[in-house]
CSV table of N, CA, C and O in Angstrom, one decimal:
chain,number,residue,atom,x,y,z
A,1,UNK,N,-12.1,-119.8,17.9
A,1,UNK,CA,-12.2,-118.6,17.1
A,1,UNK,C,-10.9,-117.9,17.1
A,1,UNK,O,-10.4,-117.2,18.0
A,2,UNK,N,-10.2,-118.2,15.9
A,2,UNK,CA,-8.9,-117.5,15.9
A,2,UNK,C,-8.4,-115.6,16.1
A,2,UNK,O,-8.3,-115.3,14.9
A,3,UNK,N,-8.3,-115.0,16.4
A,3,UNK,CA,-7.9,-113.6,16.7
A,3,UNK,C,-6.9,-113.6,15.5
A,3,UNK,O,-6.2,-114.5,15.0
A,4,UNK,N,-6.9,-111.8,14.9
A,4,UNK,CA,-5.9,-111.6,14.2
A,4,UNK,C,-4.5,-110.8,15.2
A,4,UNK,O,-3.3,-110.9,14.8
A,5,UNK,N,-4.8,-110.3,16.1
A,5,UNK,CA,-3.5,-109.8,17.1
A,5,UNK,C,-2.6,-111.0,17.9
A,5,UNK,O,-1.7,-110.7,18.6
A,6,UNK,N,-3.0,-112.4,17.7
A,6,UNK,CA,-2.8,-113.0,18.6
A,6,UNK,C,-3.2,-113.3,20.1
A,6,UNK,O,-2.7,-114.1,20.8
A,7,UNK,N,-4.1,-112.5,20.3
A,7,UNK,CA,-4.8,-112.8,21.7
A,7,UNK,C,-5.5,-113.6,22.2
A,7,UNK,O,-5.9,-114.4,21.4
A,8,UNK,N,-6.1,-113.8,23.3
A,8,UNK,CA,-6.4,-114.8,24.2
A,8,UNK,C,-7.9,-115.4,24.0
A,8,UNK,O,-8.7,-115.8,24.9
A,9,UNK,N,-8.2,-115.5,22.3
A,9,UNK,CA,-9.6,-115.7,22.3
A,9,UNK,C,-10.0,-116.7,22.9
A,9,UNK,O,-11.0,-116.3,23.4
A,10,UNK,N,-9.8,-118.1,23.2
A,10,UNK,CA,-9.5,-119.2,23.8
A,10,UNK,C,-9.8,-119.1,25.1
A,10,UNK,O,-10.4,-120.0,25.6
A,11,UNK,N,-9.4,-118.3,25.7
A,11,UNK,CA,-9.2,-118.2,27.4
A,11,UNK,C,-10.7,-117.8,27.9
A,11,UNK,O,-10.9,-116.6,27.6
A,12,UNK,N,-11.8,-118.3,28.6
A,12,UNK,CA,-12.6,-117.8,29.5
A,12,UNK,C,-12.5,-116.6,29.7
A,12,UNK,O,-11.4,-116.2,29.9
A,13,UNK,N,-13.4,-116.0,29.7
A,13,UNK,CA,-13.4,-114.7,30.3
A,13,UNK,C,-12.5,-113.7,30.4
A,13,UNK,O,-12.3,-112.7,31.1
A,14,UNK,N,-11.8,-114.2,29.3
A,14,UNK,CA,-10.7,-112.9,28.9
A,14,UNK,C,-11.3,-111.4,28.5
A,14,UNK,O,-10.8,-110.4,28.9
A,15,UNK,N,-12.1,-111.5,27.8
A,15,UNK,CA,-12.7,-110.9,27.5
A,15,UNK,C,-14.0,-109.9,27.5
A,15,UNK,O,-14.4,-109.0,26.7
A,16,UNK,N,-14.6,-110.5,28.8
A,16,UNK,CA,-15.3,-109.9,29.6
A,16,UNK,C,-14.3,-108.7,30.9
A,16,UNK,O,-14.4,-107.5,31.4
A,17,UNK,N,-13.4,-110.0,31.0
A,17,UNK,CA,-11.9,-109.0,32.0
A,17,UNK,C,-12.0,-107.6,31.4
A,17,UNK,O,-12.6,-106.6,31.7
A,18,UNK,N,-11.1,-108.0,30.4
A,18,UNK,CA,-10.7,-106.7,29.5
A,18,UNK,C,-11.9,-105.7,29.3
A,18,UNK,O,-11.8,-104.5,29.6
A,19,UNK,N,-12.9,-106.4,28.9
A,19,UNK,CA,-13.8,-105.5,29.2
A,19,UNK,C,-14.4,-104.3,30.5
A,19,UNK,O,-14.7,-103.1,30.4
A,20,UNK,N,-14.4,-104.9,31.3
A,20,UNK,CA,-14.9,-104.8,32.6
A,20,UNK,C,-13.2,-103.5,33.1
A,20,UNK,O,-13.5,-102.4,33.6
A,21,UNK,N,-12.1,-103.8,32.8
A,21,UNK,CA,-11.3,-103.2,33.0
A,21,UNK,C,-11.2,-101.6,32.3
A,21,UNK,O,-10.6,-100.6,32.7
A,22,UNK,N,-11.9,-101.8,31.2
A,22,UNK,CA,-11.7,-100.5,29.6
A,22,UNK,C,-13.2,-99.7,30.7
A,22,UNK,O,-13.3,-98.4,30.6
A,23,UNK,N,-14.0,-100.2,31.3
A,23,UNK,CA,-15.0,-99.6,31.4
A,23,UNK,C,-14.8,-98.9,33.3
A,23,UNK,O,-15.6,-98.1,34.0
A,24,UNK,N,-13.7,-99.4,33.6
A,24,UNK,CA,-13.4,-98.7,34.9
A,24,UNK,C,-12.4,-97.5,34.0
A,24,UNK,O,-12.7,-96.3,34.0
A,25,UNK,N,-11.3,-98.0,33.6
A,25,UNK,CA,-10.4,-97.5,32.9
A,25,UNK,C,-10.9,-95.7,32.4
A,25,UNK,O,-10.2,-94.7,32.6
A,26,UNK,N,-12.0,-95.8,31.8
A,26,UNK,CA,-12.5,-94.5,31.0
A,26,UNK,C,-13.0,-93.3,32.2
A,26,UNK,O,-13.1,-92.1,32.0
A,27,UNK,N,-13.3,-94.2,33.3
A,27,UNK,CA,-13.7,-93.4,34.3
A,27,UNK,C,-12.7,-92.5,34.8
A,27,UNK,O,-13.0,-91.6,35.5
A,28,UNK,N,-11.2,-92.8,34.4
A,28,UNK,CA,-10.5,-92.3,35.3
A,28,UNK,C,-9.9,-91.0,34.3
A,28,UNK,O,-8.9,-90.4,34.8
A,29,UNK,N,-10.4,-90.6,33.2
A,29,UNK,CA,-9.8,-89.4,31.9
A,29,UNK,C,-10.3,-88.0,33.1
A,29,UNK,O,-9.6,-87.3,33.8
A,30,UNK,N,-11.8,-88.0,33.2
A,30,UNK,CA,-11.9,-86.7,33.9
A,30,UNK,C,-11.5,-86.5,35.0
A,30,UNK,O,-11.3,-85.3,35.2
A,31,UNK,N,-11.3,-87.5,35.9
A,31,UNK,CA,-11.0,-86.5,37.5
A,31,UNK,C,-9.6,-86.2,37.0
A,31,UNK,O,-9.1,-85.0,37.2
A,32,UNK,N,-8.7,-87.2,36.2
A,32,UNK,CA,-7.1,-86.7,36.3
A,32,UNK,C,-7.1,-85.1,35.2
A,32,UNK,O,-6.1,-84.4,35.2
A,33,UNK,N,-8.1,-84.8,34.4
A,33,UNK,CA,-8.0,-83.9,34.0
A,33,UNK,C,-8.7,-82.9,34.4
A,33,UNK,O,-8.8,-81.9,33.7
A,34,UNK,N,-9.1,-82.8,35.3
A,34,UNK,CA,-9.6,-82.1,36.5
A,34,UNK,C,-8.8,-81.5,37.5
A,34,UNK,O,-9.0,-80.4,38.0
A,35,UNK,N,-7.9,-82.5,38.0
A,35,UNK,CA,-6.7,-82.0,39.0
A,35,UNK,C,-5.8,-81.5,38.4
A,35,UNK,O,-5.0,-80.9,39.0
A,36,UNK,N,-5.6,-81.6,36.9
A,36,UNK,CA,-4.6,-81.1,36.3
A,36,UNK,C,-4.8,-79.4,35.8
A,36,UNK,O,-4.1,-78.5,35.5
A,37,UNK,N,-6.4,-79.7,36.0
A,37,UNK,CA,-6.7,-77.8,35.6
A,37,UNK,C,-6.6,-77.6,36.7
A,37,UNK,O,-6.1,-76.5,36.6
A,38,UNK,N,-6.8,-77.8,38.0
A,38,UNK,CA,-7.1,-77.4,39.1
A,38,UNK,C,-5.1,-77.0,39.3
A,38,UNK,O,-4.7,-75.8,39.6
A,39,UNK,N,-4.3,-77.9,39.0
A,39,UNK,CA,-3.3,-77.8,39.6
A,39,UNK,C,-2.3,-76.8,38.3
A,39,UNK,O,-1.1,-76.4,38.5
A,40,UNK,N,-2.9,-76.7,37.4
A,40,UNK,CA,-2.1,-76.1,36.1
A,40,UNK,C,-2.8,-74.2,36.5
A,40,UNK,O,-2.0,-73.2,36.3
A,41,UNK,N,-4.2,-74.0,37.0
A,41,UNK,CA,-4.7,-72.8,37.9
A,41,UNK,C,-3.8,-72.0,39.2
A,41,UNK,O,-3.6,-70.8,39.6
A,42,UNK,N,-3.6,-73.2,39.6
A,42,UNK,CA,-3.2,-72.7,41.2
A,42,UNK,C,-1.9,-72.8,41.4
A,42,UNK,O,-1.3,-71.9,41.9
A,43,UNK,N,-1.3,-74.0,41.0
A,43,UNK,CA,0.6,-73.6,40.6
A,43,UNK,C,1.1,-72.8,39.7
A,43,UNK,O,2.1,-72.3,40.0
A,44,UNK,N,0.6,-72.6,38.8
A,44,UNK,CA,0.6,-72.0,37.6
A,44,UNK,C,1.6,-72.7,36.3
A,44,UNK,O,2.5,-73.5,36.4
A,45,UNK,N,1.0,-72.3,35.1
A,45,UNK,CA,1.8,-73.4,34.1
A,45,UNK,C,2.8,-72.7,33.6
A,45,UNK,O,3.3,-71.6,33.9
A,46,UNK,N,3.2,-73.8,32.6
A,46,UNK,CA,5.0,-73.0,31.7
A,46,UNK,C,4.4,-71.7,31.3
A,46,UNK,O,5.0,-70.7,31.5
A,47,UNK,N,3.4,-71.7,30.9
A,47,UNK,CA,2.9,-70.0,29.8
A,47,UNK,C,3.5,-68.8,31.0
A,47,UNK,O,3.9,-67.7,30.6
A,48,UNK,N,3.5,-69.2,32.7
A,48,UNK,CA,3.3,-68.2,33.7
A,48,UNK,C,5.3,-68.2,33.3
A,48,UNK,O,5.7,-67.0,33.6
A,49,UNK,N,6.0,-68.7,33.0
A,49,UNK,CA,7.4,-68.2,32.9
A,49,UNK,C,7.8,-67.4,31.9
A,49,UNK,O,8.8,-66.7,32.0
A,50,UNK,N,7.3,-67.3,31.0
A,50,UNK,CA,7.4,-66.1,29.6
A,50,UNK,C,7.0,-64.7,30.0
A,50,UNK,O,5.9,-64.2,30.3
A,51,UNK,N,7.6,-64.4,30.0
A,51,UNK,CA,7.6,-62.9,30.3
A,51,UNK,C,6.1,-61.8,29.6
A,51,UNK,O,5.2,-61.3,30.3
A,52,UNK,N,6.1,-61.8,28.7
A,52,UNK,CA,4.9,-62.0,27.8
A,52,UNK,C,3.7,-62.0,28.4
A,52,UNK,O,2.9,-61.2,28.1
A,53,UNK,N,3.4,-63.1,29.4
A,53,UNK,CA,2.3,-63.5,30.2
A,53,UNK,C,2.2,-63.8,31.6
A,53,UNK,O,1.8,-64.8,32.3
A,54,UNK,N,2.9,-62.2,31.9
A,54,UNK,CA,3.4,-62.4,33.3
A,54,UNK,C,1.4,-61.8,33.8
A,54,UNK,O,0.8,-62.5,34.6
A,55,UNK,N,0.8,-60.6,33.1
A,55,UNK,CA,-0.2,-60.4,33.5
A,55,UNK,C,-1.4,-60.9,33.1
A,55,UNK,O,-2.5,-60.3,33.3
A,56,UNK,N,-1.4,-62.2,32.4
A,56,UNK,CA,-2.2,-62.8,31.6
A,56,UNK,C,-2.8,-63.5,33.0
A,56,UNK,O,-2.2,-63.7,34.1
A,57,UNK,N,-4.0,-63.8,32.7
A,57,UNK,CA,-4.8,-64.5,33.7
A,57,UNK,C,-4.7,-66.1,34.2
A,57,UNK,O,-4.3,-66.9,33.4
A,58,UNK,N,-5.0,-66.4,35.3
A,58,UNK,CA,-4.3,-67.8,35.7
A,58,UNK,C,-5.2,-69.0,35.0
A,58,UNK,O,-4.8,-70.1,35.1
A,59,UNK,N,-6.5,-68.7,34.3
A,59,UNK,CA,-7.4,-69.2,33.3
A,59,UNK,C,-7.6,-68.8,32.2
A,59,UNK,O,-8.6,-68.2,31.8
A,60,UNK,N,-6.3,-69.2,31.6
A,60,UNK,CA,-5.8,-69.2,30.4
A,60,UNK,C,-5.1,-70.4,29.8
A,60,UNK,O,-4.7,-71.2,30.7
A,61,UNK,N,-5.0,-70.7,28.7
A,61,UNK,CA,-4.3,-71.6,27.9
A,61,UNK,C,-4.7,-72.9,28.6
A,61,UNK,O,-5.9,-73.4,28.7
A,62,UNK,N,-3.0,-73.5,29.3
A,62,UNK,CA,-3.2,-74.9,29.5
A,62,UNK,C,-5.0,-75.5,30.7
A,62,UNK,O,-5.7,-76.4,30.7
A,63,UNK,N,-4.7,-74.2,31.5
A,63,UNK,CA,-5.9,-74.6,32.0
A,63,UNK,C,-7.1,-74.8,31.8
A,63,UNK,O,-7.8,-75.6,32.4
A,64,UNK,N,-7.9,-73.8,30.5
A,64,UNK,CA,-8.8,-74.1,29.8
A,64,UNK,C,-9.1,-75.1,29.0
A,64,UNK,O,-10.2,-75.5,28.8
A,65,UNK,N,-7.9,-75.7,28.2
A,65,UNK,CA,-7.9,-76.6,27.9
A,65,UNK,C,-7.6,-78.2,28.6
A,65,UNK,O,-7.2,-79.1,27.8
A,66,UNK,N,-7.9,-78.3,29.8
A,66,UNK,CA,-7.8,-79.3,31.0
A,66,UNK,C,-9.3,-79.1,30.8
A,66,UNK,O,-9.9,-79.7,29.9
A,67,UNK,N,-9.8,-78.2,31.8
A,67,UNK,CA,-11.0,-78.2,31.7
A,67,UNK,C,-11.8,-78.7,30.8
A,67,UNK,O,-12.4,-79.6,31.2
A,68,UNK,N,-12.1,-78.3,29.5
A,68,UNK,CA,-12.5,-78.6,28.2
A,68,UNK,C,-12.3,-80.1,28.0
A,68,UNK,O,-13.3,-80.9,27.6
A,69,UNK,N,-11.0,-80.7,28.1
A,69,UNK,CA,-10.9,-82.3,28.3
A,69,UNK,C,-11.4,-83.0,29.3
A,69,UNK,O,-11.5,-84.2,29.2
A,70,UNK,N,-11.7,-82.3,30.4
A,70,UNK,CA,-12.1,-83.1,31.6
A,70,UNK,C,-13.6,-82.8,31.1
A,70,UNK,O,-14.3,-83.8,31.4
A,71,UNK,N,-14.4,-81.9,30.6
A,71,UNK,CA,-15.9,-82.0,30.2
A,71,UNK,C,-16.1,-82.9,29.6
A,71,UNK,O,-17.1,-83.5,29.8
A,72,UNK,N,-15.1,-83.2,28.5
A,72,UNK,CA,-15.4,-83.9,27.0
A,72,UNK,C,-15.3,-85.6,27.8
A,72,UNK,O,-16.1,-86.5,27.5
A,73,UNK,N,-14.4,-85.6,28.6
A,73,UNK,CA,-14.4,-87.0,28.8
A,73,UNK,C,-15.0,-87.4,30.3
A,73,UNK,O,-14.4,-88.0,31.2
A,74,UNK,N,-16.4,-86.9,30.5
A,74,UNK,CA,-17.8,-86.8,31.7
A,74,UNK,C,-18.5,-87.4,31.0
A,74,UNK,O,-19.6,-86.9,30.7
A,75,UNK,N,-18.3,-88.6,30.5
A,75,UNK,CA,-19.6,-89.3,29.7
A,75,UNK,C,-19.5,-90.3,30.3
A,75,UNK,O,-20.6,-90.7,30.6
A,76,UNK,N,-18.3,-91.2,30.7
A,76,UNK,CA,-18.5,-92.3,31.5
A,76,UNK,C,-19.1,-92.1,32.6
A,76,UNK,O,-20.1,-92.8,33.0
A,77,UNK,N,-18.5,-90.8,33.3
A,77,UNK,CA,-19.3,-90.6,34.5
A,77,UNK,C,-21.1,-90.0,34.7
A,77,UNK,O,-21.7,-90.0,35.8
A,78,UNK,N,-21.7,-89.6,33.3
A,78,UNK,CA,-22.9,-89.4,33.3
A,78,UNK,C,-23.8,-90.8,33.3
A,78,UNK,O,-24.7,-91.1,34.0
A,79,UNK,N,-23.2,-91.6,32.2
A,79,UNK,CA,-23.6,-92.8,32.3
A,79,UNK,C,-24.0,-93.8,33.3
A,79,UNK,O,-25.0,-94.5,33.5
A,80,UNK,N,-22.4,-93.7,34.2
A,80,UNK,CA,-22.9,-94.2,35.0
A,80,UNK,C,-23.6,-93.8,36.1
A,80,UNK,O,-24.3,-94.7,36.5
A,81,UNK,N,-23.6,-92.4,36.8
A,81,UNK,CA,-24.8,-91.7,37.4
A,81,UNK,C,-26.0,-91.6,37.2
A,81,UNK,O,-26.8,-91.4,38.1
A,82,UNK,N,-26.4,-92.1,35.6
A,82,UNK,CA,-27.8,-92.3,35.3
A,82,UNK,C,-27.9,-93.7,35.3
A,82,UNK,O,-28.8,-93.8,36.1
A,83,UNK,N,-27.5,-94.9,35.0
A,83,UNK,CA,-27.5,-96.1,35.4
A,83,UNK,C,-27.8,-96.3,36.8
A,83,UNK,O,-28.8,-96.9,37.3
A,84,UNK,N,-26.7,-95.9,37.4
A,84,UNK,CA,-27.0,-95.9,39.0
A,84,UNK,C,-28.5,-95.8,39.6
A,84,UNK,O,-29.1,-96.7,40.3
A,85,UNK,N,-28.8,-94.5,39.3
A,85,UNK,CA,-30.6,-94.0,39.3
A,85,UNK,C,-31.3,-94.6,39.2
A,85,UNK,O,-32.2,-94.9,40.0
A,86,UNK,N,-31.0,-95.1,37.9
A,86,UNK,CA,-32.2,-96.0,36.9
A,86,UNK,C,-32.1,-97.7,37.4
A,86,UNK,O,-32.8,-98.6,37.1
A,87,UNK,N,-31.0,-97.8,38.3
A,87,UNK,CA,-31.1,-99.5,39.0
A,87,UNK,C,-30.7,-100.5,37.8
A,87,UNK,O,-30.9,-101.8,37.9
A,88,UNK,N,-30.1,-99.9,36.6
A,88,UNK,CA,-29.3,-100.6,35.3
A,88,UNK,C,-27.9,-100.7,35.2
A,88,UNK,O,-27.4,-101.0,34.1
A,89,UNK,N,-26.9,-100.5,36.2
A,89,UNK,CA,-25.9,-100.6,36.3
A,89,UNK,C,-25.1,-101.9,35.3
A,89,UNK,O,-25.6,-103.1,35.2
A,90,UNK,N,-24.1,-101.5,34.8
A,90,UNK,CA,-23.7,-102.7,33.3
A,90,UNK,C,-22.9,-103.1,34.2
A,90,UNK,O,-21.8,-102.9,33.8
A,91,UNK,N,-22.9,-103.7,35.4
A,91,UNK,CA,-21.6,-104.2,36.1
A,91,UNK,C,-20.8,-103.4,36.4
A,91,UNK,O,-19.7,-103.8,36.7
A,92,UNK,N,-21.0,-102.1,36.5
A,92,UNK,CA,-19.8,-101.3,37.2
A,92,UNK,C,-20.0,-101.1,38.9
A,92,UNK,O,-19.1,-100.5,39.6
């Protein structure tokens, strides 16, 4: 079965790999945008060098929007928390 990118249609389990790899892969969006609100809160971000927003609060801008990315991308990890439960685990 020929591929239009050139890839490894041919190869065994190339494709299950790849797979298996995209589905660990997605798990890792929220915690890193998680430490990055956590760490954009408590070090504080570029907005904290502008003068401007010297008395603006430390949950503001970049950190709210960390947060908001790390919510949006909690679906791998819901999934697999209810899989887990439910004893349907897709190979993770």
């Amino acid at each position: 079965m020929p591929t239009t990118g050139g890839g490894y249609a041919g190869a065994p389990g190339v494709n299950a790999v790849s797979r298996g790899v995209a589905d660990w892969l997605c798990l890792a969006a929220a915690p890193s945008f998680a430490f990055m609100a956590l760490l954009t809160a408590f070090a504080g971000g570029a907005d904290m060098i502008c003068l401007a927003a010297q008395d603006a609060s430390p949950f503001s801008g970049m950190t709210v929007m960390y947060v908001l990315m790390s919510v949006f991308h909690s679906a791998p990890w819901v999934r697999l928390i209810v899989s887990r439960r439910s004893g349907t685990a897709r190979g993770l």
